[in-house]
Amino acid sequence: MNSTQDLPLKTTTAKRSPLPPGPKGHPILGVMPDFNRDILGFILKCREYGDVVRARFLYVSSYFIYNPNDIENVLSTNARNFRKSMSLRSNFFHRLVGNGLLTSEGDFWRRQRRLAQPAFHRQRISGYGEVMVDYAERIATRWDDGEVRDIQRDMMRLTLELVVKTLFDSDVSGDADNVGNILSGLVKPFASQATLKWILDNRLPTPEHRRFHKAVGEIDKIVYRIIGERRDSGYDQGDLLSMLLQAHDDDGSQMTDAQLRDEVITLFLAGHETTALVLMWSWYLLAQNQEAESKFHAELDEVLGGRLPQASDLPRLKYTEKIAKEVMRLYPPAYGVGREAIEECEIGGYRVPRHTQIFAFQWATQRDPRYFDNPDAFDPDRWTVEFSENLPKYAYFPFGGGPRQCIGNYFAMMEVVLVLATIGRRLKLSLAPDEVVELSPAMSLRPRAGIQMKVESRRSA
Ligand code: HEM
């Protein structure tokens, strides 16, 4: 089946259009066993059925969409006909992030997004550059020449501290490992989003379930502490937390502590692991690509001449930015986005009954040979202006798109480039001997067991 590129998505009822093809799967479980066995492989394999593929998880009907035009229609052009997918509405996830920006819908979401948006404007974000560089330099100076470190853990800790410091002007360095461990442990239950647990929403009081609730309780304590301190001080620090605290509804009512808590945890979660993974995969890919690593070092030497970077250097750190883009193409932290059809509609000429779960996978489309030559190769140089301009808009969508596009995209790009430059200016990272990295897609695209890397001073390397 070929691409259905130019067919618009119609939100009118189209009863006679066919249902898309797809794997049959198990008579009861549907594709769940195949999906759980190898999530990334399954997603790629399904593309062989066409640009729109039907896959049933138990009783839940899902479509996988691979074509940039269809992805644009769902995420952007006809976004109003879709809400977030069922997996984000599970009790588990709700207990963690409540009604924060990532999960809320409708007028409530619109208001929260309006309130939070100014904290993410480019100008405001530039002001965070100094903290990003300071914190990155602090860890780089702590590492010993020749030491082997788990780079995933280091990057997770750094990005958590940064999101908390920049958006909430608070410090969790004492709690950072704890919060980080709790958060990453918390998302484990979503590891295979198609498990029975996800669909039946785990209502049973299993030990795992109890651990989950206990861990959320611990995070709550830290978050309520941050909110309480700020309410007590009454001081407007001009950061995101101050903005949210001061926001009024038309009737003068303000956000409750519980609403604030949901936004804070959402930003902890959405803002730290994703960025940490891009940093980690960058070190991993650079360590295996000599030519790219040499170009990276040459750019840092030329632009910085040995000093620390600052936000005003960003326009000249072009190659470093291309590294970040290419890393997010090959290892997109959010490797899929999901929606649910509110009303029956049509995608790519196929009928989409209401409540169908629709998934677009960055993992597949960003490695599609129709849009990327030599798609599995790490090649930052492919990101010329001309290439970017000619690429279909939704062939590359690491930050999603449309109204629900990542609010932190500039924040993340700036953080990745500045942290890479700060650490890469003085250090070189190589894979520890015999280190074999396996992918373990959970909520985000993680390695199964961290990545052990050897740190060397660039002068002695
Ligand atoms: C490289 C790093 C990041 C990646 C790859 C990423 C990816 C994404 C994606 C794909 C979405 C859209 C999800 C959907 O449409 O269902 C999203 C939404 C979101 N992201 Fe990010 N993100 C990153 C960094 C950040 C940072 C640093 C923050 C905050 C500090 C952040 C906060 C959010 C929030 C709050 C949303 C929900 C926005 C809304 O629906 O209004 N993200 N992100």
Short mmCIF file of C-alpha atoms in Angstrom, two decimals, residues 93 96 156 181-193 212 269 273 442-444 446:
data_model
loop_
_atom_site.label_atom_id
_atom_site.label_comp_id
_atom_site.label_asym_id
_atom_site.label_seq_id
_atom_site.Cartn_x
_atom_site.Cartn_y
_atom_site.Cartn_z
CA PHE A 93 -0.09 8.34 35.24
CA LEU A 96 1.73 11.09 39.18
CA MET A 156 19.76 12.88 34.64
CA ASN A 181 15.58 7.79 41.15
CA ILE A 182 11.98 8.02 42.24
CA LEU A 183 10.86 9.63 38.97
CA SER A 184 12.66 7.15 36.77
CA GLY A 185 11.41 4.27 38.89
CA LEU A 186 7.91 5.66 38.65
CA VAL A 187 7.74 5.54 34.92
CA LYS A 188 8.77 1.87 34.85
CA PRO A 189 5.16 0.72 35.14
CA PHE A 190 4.61 2.35 31.73
CA ALA A 191 7.54 0.48 30.25
CA SER A 192 5.40 -1.50 27.89
CA GLN A 193 2.53 0.73 27.27
CA PHE A 212 4.41 3.39 43.26
CA LEU A 269 9.10 14.75 34.56
CA GLU A 273 14.70 12.86 31.48
CA ALA A 442 9.84 2.96 28.38
CA MET A 443 8.02 6.28 28.47
CA SER A 444 11.15 7.53 26.74
CA ARG A 446 16.38 4.78 27.41
#
